[in-house]
Short mmCIF file of C-alpha atoms in Angstrom, two decimals:
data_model
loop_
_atom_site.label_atom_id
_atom_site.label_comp_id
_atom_site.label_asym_id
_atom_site.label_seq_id
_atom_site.Cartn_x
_atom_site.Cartn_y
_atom_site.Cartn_z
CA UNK A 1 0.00 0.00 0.00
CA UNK A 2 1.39 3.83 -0.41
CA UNK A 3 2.40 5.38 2.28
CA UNK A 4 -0.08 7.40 4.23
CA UNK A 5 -0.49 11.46 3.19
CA UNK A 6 0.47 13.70 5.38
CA UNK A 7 -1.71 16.41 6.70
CA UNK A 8 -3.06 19.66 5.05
CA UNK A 9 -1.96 22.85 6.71
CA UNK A 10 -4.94 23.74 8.79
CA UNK A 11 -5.73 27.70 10.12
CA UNK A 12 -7.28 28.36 13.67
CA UNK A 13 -8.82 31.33 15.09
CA UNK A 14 -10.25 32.15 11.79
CA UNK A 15 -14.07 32.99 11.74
CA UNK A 16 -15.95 33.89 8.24
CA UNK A 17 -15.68 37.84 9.54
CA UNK A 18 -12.31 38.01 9.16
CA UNK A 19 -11.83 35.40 6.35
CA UNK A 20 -11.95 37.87 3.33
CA UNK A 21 -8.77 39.41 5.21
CA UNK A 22 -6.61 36.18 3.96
CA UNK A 23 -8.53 34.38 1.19
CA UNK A 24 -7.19 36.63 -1.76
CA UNK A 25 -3.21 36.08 -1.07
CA UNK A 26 -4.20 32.14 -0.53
CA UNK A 27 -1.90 29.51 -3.02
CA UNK A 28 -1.29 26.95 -1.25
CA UNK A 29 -4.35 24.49 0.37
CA UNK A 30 -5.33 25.25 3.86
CA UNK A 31 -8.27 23.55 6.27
CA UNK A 32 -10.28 26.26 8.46
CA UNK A 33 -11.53 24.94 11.58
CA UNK A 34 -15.18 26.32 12.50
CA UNK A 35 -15.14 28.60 9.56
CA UNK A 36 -18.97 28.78 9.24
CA UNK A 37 -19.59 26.72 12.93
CA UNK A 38 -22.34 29.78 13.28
CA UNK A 39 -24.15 29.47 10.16
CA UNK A 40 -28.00 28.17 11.01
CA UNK A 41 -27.15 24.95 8.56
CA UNK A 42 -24.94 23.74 10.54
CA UNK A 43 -26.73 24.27 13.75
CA UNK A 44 -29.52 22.55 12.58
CA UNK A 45 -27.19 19.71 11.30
CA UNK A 46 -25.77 19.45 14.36
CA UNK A 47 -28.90 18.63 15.95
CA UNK A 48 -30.69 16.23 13.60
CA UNK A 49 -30.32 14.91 9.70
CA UNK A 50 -33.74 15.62 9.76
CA UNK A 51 -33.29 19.75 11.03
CA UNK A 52 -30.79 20.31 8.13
CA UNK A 53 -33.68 18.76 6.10
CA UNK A 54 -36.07 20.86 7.16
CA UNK A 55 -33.44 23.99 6.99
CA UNK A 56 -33.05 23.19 3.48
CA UNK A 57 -36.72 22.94 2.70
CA UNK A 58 -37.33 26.35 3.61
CA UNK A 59 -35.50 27.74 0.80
CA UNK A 60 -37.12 25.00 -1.90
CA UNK A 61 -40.04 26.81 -3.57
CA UNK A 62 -40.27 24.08 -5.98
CA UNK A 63 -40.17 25.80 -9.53
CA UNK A 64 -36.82 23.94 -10.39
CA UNK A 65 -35.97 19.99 -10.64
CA UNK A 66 -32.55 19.70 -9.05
CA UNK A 67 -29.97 16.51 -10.80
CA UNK A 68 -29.85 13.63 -8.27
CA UNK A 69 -27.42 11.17 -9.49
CA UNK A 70 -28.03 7.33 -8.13
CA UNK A 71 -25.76 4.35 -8.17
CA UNK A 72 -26.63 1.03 -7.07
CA UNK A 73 -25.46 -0.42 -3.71
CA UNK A 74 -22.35 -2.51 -5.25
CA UNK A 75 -20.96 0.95 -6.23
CA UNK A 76 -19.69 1.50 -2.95
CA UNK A 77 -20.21 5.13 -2.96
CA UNK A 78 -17.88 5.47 -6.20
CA UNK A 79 -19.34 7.56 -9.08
CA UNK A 80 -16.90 6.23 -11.66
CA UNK A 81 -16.95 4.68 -14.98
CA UNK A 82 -18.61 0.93 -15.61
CA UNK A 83 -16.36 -1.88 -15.87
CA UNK A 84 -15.20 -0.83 -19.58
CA UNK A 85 -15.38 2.57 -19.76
CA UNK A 86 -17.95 2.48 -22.14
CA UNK A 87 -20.52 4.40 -19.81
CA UNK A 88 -20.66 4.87 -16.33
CA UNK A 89 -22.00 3.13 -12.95
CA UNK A 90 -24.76 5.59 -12.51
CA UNK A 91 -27.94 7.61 -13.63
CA UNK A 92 -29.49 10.48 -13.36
CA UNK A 93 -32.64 11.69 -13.42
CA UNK A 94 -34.78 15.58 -12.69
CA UNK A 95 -36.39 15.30 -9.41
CA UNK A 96 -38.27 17.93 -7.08
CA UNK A 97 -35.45 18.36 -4.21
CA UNK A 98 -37.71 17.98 -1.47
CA UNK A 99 -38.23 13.97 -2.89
CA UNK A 100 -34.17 13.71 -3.04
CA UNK A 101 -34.21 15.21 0.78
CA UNK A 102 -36.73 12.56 1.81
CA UNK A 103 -35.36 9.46 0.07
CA UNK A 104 -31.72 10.54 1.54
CA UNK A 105 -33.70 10.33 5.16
CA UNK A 106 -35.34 7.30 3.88
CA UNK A 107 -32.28 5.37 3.32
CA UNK A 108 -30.58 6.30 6.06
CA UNK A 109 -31.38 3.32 8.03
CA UNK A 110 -30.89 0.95 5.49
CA UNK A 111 -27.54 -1.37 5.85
CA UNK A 112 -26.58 -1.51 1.92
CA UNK A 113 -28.40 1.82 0.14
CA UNK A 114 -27.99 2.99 -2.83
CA UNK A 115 -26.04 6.30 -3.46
CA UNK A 116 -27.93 9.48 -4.38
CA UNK A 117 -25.74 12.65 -4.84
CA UNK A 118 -27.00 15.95 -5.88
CA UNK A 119 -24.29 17.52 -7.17
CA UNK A 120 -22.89 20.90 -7.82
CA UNK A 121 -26.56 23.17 -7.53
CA UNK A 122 -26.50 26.62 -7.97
CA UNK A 123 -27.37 28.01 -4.30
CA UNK A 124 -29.28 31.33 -5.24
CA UNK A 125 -31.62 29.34 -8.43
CA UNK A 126 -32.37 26.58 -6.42
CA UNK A 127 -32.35 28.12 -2.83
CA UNK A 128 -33.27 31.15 -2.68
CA UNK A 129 -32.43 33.25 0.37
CA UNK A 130 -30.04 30.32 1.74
CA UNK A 131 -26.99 32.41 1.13
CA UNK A 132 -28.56 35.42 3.17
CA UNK A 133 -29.06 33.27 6.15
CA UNK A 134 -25.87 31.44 5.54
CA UNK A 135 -23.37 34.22 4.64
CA UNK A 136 -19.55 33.88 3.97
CA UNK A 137 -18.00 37.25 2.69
CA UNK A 138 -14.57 35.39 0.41
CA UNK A 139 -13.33 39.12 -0.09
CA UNK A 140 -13.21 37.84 -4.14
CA UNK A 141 -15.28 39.28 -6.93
CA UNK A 142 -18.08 36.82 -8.07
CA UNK A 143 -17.90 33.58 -6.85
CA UNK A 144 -20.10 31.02 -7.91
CA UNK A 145 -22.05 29.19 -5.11
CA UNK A 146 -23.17 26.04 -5.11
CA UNK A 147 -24.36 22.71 -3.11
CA UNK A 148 -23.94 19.65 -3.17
CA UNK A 149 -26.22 17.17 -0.90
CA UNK A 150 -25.85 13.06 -0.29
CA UNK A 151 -25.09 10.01 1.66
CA UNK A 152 -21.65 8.24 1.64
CA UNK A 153 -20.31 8.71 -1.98
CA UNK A 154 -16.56 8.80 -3.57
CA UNK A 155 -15.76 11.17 -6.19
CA UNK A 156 -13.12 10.71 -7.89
CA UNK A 157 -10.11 12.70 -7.67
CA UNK A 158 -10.12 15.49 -10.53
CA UNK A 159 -9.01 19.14 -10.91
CA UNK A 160 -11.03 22.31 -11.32
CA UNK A 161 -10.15 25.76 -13.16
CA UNK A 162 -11.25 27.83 -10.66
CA UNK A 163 -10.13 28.41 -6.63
CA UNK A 164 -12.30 26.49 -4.62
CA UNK A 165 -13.27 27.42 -0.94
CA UNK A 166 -15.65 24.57 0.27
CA UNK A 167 -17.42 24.27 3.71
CA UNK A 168 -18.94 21.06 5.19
CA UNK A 169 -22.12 22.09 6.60
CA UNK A 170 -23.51 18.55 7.04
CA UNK A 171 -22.16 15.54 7.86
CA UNK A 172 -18.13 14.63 7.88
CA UNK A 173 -16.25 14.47 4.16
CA UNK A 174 -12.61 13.42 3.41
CA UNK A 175 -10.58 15.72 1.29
CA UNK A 176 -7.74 14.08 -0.06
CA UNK A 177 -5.40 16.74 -2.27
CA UNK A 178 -2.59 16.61 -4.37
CA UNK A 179 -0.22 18.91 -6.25
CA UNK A 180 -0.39 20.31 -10.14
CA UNK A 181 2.80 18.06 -11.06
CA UNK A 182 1.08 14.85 -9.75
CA UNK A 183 -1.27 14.74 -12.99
CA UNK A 184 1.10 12.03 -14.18
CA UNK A 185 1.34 9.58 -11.46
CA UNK A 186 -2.80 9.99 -10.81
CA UNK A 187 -3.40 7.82 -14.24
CA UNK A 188 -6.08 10.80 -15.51
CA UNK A 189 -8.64 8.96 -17.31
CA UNK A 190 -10.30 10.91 -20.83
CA UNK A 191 -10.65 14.95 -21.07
CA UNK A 192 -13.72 14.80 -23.31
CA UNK A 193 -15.77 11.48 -21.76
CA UNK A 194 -15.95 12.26 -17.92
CA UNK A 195 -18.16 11.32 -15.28
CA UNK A 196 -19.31 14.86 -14.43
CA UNK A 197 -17.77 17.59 -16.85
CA UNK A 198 -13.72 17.44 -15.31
CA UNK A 199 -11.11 14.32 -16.60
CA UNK A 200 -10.87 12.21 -13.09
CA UNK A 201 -8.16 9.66 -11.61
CA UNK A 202 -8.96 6.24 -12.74
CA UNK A 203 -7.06 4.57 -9.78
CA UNK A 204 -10.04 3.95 -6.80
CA UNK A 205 -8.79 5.18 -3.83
CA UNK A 206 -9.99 2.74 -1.37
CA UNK A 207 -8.71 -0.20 -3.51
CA UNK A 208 -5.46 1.12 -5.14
CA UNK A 209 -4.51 -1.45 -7.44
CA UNK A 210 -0.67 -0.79 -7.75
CA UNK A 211 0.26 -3.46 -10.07
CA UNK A 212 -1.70 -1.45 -13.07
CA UNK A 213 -1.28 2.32 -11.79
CA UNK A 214 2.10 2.01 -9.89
CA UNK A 215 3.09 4.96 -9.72
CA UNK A 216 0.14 5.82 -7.54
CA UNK A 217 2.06 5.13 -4.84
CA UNK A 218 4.54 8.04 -5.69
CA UNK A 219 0.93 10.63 -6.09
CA UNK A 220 0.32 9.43 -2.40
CA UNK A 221 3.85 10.43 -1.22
CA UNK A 222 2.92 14.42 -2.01
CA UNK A 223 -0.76 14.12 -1.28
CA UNK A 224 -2.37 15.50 2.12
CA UNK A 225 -5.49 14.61 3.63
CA UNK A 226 -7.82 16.33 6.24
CA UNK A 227 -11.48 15.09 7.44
CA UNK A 228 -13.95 17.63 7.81
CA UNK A 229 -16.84 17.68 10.13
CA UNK A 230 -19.86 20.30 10.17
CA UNK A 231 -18.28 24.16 9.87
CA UNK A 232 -14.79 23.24 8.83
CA UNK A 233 -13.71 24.32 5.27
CA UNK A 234 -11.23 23.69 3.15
CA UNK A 235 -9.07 26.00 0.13
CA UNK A 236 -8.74 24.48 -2.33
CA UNK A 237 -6.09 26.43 -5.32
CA UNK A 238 -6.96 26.08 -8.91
CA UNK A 239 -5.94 23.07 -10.69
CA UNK A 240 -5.03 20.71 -7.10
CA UNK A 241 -6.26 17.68 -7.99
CA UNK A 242 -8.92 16.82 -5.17
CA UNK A 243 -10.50 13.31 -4.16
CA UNK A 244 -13.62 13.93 -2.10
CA UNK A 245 -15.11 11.68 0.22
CA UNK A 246 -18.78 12.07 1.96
CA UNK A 247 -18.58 9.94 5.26
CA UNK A 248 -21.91 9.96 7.10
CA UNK A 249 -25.30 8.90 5.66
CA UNK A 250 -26.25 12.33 4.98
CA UNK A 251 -23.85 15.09 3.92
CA UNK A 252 -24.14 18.84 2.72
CA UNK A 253 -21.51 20.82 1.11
CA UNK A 254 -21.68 24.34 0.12
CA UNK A 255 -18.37 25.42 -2.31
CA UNK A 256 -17.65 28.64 -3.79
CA UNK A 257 -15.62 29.13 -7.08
CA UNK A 258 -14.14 31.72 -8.74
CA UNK A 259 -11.12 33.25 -10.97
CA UNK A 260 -9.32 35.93 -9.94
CA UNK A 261 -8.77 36.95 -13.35
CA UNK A 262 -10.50 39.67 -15.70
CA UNK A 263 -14.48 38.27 -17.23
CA UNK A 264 -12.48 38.23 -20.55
CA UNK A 265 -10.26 35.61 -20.59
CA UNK A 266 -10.87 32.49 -21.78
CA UNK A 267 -11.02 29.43 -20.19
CA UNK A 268 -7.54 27.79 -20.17
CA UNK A 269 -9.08 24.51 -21.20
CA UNK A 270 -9.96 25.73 -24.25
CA UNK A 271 -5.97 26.21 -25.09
CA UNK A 272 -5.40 23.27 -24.40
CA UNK A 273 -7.71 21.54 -26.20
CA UNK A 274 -6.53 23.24 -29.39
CA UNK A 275 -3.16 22.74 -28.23
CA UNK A 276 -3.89 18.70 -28.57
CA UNK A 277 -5.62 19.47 -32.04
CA UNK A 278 -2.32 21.29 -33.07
CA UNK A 279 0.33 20.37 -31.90
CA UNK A 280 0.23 17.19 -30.22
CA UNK A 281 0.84 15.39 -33.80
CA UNK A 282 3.89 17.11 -35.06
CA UNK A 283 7.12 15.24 -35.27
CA UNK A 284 9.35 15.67 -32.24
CA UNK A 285 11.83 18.16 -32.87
CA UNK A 286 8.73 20.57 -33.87
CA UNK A 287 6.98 19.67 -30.73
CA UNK A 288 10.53 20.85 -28.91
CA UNK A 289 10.65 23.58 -31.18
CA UNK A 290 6.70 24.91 -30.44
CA UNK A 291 7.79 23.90 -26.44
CA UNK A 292 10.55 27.18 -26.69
CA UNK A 293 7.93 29.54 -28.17
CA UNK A 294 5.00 29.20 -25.67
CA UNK A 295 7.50 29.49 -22.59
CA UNK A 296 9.02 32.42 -23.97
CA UNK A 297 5.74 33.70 -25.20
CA UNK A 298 3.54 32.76 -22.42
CA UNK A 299 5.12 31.10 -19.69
CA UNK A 300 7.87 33.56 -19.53
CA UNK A 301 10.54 31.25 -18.76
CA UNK A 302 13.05 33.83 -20.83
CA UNK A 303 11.86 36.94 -19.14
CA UNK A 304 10.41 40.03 -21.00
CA UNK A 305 9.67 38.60 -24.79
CA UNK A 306 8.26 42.44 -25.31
CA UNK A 307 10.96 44.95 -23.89
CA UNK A 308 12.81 45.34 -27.22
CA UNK A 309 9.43 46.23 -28.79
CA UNK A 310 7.81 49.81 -28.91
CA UNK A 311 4.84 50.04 -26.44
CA UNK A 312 2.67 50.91 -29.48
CA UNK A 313 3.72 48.02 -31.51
CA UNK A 314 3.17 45.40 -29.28
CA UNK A 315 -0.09 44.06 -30.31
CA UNK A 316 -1.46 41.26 -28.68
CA UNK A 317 1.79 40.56 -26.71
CA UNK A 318 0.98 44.11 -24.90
CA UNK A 319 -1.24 44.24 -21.82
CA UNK A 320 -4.62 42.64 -23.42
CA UNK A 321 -8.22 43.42 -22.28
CA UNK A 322 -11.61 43.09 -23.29
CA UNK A 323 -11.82 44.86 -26.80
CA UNK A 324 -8.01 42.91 -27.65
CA UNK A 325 -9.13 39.52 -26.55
CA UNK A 326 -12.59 40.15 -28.86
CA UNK A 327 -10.37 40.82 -31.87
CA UNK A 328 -7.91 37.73 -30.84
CA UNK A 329 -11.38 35.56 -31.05
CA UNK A 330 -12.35 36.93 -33.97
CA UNK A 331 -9.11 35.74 -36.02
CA UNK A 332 -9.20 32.59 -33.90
CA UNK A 333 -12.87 31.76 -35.84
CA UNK A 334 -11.97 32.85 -38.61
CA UNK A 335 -8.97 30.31 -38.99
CA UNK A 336 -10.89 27.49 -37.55
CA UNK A 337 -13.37 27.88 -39.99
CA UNK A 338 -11.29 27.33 -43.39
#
């Protein structure tokens, strides 16, 4: 077996009034102790499975069907692929929330239930008002809230664009994290056939099998682990691969996204994508050759590719912004298109 992770660096003393104070100059992952220990979730979660039901319900007004993905009993909690990759081990289906609330309380007795997981539901379309009575000021502009609700599920470890702040209101998750540079020793299954929008590790954490992914065991060596219980959060930096475990028979999570970057830019998936359509075919020595021009033209590993240039004739290696990036999108069709 790998050797066990070690811990993530946790922060103390921290409450959600002070948080926006820190959370911008944040790059590294960090666990927060009690961050949100006074929101009325977790109060009511802390009493009962049934009181953070009934919390929750107050905000459902019923106009929108929330996602509830299922998996049967022998999936263990893992949404993951089936056996060949050909599909996947679940379903999912538009139901009211308040009938995913009550079959999560339903099951909760039950000694081999299936897994239901509603995943990733934007908090102000589906519940209204919950934000208001649950506040977290990030000190960020725009974050995306969401919530994800459940019994004991494994999701596979995958990365996300955006920074990540997520708070366990209900229940007690596992968050096991690992670096940028592990992507090759996690075995990172497709980019464009995925379980739930992101490319995931196909090694299952609870079974590693070593003899097919072995060098697993070297991912393990830089990963760190924390469990979470009701008002601890966790930071999460863009692109650190994250395995995410929901440990009780009912679990809520409430996560918050966002990019500190301008509204303009594009997603850096999309570079990459057209990256693999361009590049990924050419003979070696041009693959070397295009490797020198993006880190002196974007990763800046040769310093300032611009200072010999006049200011005005810079172009789109000047500082871009909204009306630049436009134009660069523009030529970008129009050269995809012949």
């Amino acid at each position: 077996m790998p050797a066990p992770p070690g811990p993530i660096d946790e922060v103390r003393d921290l409450d959600r009034y002070r948080l926006a104070e820190v959370l911008p100059g944040w790059t590294t992952p960090k666990v927060i102790r009690g961050l949100v220990a006074d929101w009325p979730m977790v109060s009511a979660a802390r009493d009962s499975a049934e009181a953070a039901v009934a919390h929750l319900k107050q905000y459902d007004h019923g106009t929108l069907p929330v996602t509830a993905t299922t998996a049967p009993p022998e999936a263990k909690g893992r949404i993951f692929y089936n056996a060949d990759m050909s599909g996947f081990n679940f379903r999912r289906e538009q139901v009211a929330l308040k009938v995913a609330l009550d079959t999560l309380l339903k099951y909760r007795s039950a000694s081999d239930p299936p897994t239901i997981y509603v995943a990733s539901t934007t908090l102000d379309s589906f519940l209204p008002g919950f934000r208001q009575d649950n506040p977290l000021a990030l000190g960020v502009d725009e974050p995306l809230a969401s919530i994800w609700i459940g019994n004991r599920s494994r999701i596979a470890a995958h990365h996300d664009v955006p920074d990540n702040l997520a708070c366990v209101a209900a229940g007690r998750r596992r968050v096991t994290l690992f670096p940028p540079d592990q992507i090759g020793n996690l075995y990172i299954g497709p980019l464009d056939f995925t379980p739930a929008g992101q490319a995931v590790s196909l090694v299952d954490f609870a079974e590693p099998d070593l003899d097919r992914f072995p060098r697993f065991a070297r991912a393990m060596a830089s990963a760190q682990v924390a469990e979470l219980g009701p008002g601890d959060a966790v930071f999460i930096p863009s692109l650190w691969w994250h395995h995410m475990e929901g440990l009780d028979d009912f679990n809520v999570l409430v996560n918050y996204w966002w990019r500190p970057v301008p509204a303009w830019m594009d997603p850096p998936m999309n570079a990459l994508m057209l990256s693999l359509l361009a590049l990924r075919g050419l003979p070696p020595a041009q693959r070397r050759s295009w490797q020198a021009l993006f880190d002196h033209y974007v990763f800046g590993a040769g310093g300032d590719a611009t200072a010999h240039i006049p200011e005005a004739a810079r172009g789109v290696l000047g500082p871009l912004d909204g009306a630049m990036a436009a134009n660069v999108r523009s030529v970008l069709r129009k050269r995809l298109e012949r």
